[in-house]
Coordinates of C-alpha atoms and ligand atoms in Angstrom, one line a residue:
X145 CA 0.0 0.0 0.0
X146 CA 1.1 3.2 -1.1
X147 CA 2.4 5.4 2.4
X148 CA 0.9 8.7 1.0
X149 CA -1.4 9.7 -1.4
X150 CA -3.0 12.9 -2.5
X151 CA -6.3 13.0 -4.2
X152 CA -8.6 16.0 -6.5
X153 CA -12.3 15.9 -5.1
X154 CA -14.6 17.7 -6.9
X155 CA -18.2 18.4 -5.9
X156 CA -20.9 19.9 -8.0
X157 CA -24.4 17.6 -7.0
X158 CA -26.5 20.8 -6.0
X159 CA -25.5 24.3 -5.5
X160 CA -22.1 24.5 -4.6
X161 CA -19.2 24.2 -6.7
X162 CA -16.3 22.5 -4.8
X163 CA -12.7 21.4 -5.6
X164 CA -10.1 19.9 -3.0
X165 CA -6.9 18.2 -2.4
X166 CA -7.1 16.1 0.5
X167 CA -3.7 14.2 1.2
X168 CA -3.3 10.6 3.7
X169 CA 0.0 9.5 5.0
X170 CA 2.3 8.6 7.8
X171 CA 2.1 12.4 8.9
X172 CA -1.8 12.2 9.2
X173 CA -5.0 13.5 7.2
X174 CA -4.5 16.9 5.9
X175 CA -7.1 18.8 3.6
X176 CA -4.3 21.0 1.6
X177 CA -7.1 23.1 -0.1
X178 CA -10.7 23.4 -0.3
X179 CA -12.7 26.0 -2.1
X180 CA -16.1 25.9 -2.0
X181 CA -17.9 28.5 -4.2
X182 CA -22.1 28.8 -3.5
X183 CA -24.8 29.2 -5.8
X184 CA -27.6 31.2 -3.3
X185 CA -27.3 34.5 -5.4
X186 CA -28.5 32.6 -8.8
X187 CA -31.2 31.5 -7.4
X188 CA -32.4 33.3 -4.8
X189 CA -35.2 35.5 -6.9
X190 CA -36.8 32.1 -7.7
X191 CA -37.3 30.5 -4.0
X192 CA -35.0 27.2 -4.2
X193 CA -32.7 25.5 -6.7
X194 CA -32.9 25.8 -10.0
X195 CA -31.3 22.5 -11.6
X196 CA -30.8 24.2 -15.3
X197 CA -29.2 27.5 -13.5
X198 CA -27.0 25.1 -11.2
X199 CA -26.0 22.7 -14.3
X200 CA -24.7 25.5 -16.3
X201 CA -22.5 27.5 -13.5
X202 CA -21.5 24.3 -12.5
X203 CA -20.4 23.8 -15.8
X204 CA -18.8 27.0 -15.7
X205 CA -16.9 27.4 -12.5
X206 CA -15.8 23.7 -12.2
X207 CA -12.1 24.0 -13.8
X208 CA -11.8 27.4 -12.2
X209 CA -12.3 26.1 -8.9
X210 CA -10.1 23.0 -9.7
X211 CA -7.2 25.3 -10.8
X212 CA -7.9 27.1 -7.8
X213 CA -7.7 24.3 -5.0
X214 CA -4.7 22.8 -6.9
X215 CA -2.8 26.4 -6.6
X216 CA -4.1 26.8 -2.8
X217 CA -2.9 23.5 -2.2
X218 CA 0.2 24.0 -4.0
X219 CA 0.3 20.9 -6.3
X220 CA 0.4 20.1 -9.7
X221 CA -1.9 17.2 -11.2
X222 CA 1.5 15.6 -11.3
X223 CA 1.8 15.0 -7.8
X224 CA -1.9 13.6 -7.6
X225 CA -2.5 10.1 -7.2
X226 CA -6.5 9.7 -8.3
X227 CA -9.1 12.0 -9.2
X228 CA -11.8 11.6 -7.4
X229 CA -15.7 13.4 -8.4
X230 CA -19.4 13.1 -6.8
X231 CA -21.1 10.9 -9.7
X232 CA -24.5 11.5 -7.1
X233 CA -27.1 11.2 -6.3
X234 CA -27.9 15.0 -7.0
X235 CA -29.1 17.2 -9.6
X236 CA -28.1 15.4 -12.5
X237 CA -27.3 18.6 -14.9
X238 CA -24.4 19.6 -12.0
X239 CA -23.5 16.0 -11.5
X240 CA -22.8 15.5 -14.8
X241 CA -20.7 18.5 -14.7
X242 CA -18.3 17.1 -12.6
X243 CA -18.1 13.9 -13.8
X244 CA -16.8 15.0 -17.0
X245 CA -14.6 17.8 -15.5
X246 CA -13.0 14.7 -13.8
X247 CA -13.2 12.8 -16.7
X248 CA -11.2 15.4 -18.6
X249 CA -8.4 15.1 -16.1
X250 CA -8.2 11.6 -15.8
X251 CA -8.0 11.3 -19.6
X252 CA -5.6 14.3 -20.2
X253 CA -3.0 12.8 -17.0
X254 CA -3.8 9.2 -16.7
X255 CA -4.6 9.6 -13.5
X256 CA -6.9 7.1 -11.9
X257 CA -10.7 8.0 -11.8
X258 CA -13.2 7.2 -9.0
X259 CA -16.4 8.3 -8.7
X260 CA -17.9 8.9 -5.0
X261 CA -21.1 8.7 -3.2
X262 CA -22.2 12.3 -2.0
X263 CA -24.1 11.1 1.0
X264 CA -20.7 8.2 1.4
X265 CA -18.5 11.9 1.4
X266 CA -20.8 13.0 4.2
X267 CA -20.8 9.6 5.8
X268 CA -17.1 9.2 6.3
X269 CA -16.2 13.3 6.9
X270 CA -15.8 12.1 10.9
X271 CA -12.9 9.8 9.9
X272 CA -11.2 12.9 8.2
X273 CA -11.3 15.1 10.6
X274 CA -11.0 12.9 13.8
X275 CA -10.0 10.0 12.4
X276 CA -13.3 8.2 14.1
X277 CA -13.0 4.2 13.7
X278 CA -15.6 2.0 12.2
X279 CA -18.5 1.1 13.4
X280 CA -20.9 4.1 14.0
X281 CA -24.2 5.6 13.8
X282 CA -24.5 9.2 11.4
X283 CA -27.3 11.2 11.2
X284 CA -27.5 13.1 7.6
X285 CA -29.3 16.4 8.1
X286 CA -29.6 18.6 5.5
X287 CA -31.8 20.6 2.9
X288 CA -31.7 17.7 1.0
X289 CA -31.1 14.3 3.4
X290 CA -32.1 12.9 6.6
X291 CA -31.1 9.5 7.2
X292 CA -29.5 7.3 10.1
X293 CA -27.0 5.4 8.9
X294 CA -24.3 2.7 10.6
X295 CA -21.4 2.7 9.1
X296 CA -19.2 -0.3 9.4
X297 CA -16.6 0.2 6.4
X298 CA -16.1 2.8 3.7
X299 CA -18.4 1.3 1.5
X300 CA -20.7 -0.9 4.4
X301 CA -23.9 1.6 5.1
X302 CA -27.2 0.3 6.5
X303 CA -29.9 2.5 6.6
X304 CA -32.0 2.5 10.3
X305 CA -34.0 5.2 9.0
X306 CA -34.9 8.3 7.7
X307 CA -37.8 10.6 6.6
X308 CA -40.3 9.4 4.7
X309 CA -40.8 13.2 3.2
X310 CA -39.1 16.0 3.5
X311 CA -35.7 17.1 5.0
X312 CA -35.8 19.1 8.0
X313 CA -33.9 22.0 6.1
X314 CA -36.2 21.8 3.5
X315 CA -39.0 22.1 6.6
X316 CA -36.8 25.2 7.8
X317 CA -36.6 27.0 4.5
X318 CA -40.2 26.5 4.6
X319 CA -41.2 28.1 7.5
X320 CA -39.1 30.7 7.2
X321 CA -40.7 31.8 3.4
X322 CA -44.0 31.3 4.9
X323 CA -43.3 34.2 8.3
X324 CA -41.5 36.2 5.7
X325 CA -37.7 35.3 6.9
X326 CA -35.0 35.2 5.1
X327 CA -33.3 32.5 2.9
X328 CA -31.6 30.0 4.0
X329 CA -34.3 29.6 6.4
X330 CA -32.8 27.4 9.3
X331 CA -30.4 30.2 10.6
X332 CA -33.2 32.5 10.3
X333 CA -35.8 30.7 12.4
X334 CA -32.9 29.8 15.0
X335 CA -32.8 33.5 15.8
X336 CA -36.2 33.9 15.8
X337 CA -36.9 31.1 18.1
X338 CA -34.3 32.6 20.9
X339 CA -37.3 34.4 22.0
X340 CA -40.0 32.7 21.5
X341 CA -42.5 30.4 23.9
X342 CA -42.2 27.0 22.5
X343 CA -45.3 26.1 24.4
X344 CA -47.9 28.5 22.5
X345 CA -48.9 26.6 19.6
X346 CA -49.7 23.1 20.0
X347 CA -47.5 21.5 16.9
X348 CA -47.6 17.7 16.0
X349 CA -44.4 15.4 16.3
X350 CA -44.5 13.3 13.8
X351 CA -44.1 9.2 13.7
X352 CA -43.1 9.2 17.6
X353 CA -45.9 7.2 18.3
X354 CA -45.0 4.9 15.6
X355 CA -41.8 2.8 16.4
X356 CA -38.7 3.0 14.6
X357 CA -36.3 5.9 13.4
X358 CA -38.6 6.9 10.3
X359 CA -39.4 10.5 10.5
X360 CA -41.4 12.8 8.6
X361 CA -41.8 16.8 8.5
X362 CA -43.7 17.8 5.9
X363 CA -47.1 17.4 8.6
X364 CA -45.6 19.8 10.9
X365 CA -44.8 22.4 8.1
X366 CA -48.3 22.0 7.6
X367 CA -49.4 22.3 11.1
X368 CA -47.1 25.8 11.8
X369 CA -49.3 27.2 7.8
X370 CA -52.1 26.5 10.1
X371 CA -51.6 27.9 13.2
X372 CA -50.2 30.8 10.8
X373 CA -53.1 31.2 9.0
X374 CA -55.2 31.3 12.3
X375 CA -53.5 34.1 14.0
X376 CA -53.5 35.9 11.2
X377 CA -57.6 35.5 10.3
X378 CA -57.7 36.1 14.7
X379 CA -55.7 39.4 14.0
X380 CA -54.9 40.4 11.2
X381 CA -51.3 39.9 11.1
X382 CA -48.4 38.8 12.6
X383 CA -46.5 40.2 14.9
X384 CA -42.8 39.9 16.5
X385 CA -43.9 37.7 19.0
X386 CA -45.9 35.7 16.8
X387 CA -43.5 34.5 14.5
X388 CA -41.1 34.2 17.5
X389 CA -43.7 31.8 18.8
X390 CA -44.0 29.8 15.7
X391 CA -40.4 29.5 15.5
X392 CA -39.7 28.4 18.4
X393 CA -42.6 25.6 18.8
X394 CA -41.7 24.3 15.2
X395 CA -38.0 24.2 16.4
X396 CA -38.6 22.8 19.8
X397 CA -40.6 19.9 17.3
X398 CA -38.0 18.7 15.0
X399 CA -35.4 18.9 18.3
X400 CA -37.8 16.8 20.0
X401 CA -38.4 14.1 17.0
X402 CA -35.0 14.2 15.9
X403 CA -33.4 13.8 19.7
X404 CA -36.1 10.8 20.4
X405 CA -35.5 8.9 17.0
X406 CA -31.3 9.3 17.2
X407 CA -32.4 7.5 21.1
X408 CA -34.2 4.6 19.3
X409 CA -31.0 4.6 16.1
X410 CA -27.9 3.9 18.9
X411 CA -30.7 1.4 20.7
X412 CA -30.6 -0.8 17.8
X413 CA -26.8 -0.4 16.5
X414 CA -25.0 -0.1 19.8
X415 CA -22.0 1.5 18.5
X416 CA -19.6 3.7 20.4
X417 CA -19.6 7.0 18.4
X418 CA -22.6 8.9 16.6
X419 CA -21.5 11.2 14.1
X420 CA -24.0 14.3 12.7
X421 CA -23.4 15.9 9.4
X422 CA -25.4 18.4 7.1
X423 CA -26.2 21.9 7.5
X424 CA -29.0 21.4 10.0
X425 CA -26.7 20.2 12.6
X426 CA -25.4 24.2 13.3
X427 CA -28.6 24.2 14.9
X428 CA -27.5 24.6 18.7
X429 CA -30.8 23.8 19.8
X430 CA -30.4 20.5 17.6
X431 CA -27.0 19.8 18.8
X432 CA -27.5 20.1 21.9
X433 CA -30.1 17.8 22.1
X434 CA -28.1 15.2 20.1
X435 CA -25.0 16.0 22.5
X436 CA -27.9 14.8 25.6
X437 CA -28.8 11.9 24.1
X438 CA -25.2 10.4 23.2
X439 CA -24.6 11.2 27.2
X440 CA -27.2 9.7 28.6
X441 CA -26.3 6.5 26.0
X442 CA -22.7 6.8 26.9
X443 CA -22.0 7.4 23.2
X444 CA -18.9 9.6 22.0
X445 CA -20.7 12.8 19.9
X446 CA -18.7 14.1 17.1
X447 CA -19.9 16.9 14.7
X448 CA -17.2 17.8 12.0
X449 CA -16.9 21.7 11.9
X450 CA -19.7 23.2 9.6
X451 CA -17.6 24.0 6.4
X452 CA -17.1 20.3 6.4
X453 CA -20.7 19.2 7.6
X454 CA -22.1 21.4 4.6
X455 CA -21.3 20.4 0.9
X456 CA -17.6 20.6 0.3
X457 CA -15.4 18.7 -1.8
X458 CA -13.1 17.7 0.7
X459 CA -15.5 15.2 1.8
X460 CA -15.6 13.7 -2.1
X461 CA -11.7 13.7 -2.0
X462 CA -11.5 11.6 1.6
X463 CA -13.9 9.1 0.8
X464 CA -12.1 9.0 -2.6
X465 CA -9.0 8.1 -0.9
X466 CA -11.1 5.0 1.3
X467 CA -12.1 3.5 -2.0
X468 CA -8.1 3.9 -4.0
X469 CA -6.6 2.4 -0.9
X470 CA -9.3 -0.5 -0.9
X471 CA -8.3 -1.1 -4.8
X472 CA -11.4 0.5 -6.2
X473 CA -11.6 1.8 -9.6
X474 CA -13.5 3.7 -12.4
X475 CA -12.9 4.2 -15.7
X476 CA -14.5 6.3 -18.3
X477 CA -17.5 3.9 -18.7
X478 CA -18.5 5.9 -15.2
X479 CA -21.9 7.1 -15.0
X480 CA -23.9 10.2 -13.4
X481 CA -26.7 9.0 -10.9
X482 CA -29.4 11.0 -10.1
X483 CA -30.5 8.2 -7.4
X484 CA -27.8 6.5 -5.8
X485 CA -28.9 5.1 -2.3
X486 CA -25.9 4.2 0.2
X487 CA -27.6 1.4 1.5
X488 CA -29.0 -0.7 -1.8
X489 CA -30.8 -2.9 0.1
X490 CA -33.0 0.1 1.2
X491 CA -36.5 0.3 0.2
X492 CA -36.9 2.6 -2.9
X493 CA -36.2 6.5 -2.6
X494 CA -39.0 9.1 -1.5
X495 CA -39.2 11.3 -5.1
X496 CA -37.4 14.9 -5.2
X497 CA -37.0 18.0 -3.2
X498 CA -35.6 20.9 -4.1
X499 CA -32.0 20.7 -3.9
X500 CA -32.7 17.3 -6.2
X501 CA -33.5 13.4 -5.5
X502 CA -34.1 12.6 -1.9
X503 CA -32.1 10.1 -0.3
Ligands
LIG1976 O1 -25.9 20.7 4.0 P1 -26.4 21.9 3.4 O2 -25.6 23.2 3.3 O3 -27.0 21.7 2.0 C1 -27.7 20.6 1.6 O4 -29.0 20.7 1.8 O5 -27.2 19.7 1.0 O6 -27.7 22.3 4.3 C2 -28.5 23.5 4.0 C3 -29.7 23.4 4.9 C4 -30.7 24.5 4.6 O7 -32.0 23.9 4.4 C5 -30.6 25.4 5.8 O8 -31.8 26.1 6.1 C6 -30.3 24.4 6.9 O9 -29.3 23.5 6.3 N1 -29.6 25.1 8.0 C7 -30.1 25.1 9.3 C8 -29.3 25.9 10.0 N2 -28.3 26.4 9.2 C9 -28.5 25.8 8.0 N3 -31.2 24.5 9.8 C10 -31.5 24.8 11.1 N4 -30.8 25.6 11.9 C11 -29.7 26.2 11.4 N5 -28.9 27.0 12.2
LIG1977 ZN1 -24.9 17.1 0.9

């Protein structure tokens, strides 16, 4: 086995356009570069993701942000051992994107080609950062994903569960367009919570009379339109203290499913560690609650620092470097996937959101 290598990840499955070096050897796990460059100003007039807009900045910003990672890093694709690119699940405009970006490379270096699970990237971001051993229980919270996953090898994922709708970002973002907050909406409604009385409106949580770790958030959204819609026709309009109130119940909801269904996850796979990931775990309220339960379950808690929770391509380039070291391969017969389940033994996937297929 080769001591050190250096891999190229390169991300482009939704709206952000990503390139990294990411380098393994005797000396540790180092991320040399990472640039990450967002899409929120193209599509902010039109109230989520639009795939054609993403496909074709993706398209355009992919090399730049290659050259740029390889400069930050200070390599050349000479001193790269594999190329390594998200080949999805995702928008499959932007995932394309990449793929042939990578396939470019490979082509024009030789260099080997792999192509990487986005959700496996998020998966195994704890072993890059704290080098966390096999077995352990993630939770994938995003805009896009919620799942529970045990991991017991780089490419050994068994779903316990998920949502059976919507992601609890894609609940946030929700609730925030619908009490006028700003975009992205789960910072916005954390703030907005801080002063609010959780207690006011009497919100559902979902599936936690059903056993299990399914969840599902798309009743609740419903549930806060209601009690929205209510106040309003009772006054007139919202105020301050309203929305606080909404915010706050809706938050205190999703904390409280999320919290009781991560309970039931390291219940049935009694691992050691339990790993979050995705942009909804910079919720404190979430995190918190998360940090309780692994406590009280005498469970390490590790959440990798929010650049690398969020889409990056550092993640691509690590899990990229688990699948070179265990031999694995592509070549230019490697395909895009819109739907790409981690666990294929997992029933069929839930239909698309926003930010592209669910998983
Ligand atoms: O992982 P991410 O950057 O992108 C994907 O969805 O893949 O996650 C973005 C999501 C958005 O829905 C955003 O509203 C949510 O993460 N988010 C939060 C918070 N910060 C970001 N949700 C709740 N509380 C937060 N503080
Ligand atoms: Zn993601």
């Amino acid at each position: 086995m080769r001591e050190t290598v250096t891999l190229l990840g390169i991300e482009s499955s939704c709206d952000d356009t990503a390139a990294a070096v990411v380098r393994d050897g005797p000396a540790g796990r180092e991320i040399l570069s990472t640039i990450v460059e967002g899409q929120t100003s193209l599509h902010a007039a039109f109230g989520g993701v639009v795939p054609e807009i993403a496909a074709r900045a993706h398209a355009e910003r992919v090399d730049i942000c290659v050259e740029q990672a390889l400069a930050a890093a200070g390599v050349a694709l000479t001193d790269l051992d594999a190329i390594a690119v998200t080949a999805g699940p995702g928008l499959i405009g932007g995932v394309l994107a990449g793929v042939m970006c990578a396939k470019g490379l490979s082509a024009a270096t030789g260099l080997p080609l792999l192509g990487v699970n986005h959700l496996a990237g998020h998966a195994l971001t704890p072993r890059l950062t704290d080098g966390l051993a096999f077995p352990y229980v993630m939770l994938l919270v995003s805009g896009g994903h919620c799942q529970f996953l045990r991991v017991d090898g780089a490419e050994a994922f068994t779903r316990i569960g998920g949502s059976i709708d919507d992601a609890p970002g894609e609940a946030f973002d929700k609730i925030a367009k619908i009490l006028g907050l700003p975009q992205p909406g789960g910072p916005a409604v954390e703030a907005a919570a801080l002063g609010g009385d959780p207690l006011r409106f009497a919100l559902p949580r979902p599936l936690l009379d059903r056993a299990g770790c399914d969840m599902s958030f798309s009743g609740l959204k419903t549930a806060v339109l209601r009690a929205r819609d209510a106040v309003i026709a009772e006054k007139g309009g919202l105020t301050r203290l309203d929305r606080a109130d909404l915010c706050a119940g809706f938050q205190a909801a999703v904390v409280a499913v999320l919290a009781e269904k991560t309970r039931r996850a390291l219940a049935v796979a009694p691992v050691k560690a339990f790993a979050v990931a995705g942009g909804v775990a910079a919720n404190r309220a979430i995190r918190a609650a998360l940090e309780t339960v692994c406590r009280e379950a005498d469970v390490q808690f590790l959440a990798p620092p929010l650049s690398l929770c969020t889409d990056n391509a550092a993640m691509i380039a690590w899990a990229g470097i688990e699948r070179f070291r265990a031999g694995g391969r592509d070549d230019m017969t490697l395909m895009a996937r819109p739907r790409w389940p981690l666990d294929q033994s997992s029933p069929a996937l839930l239909g698309f959101g926003k930010k592209g297929a669910k998983a």
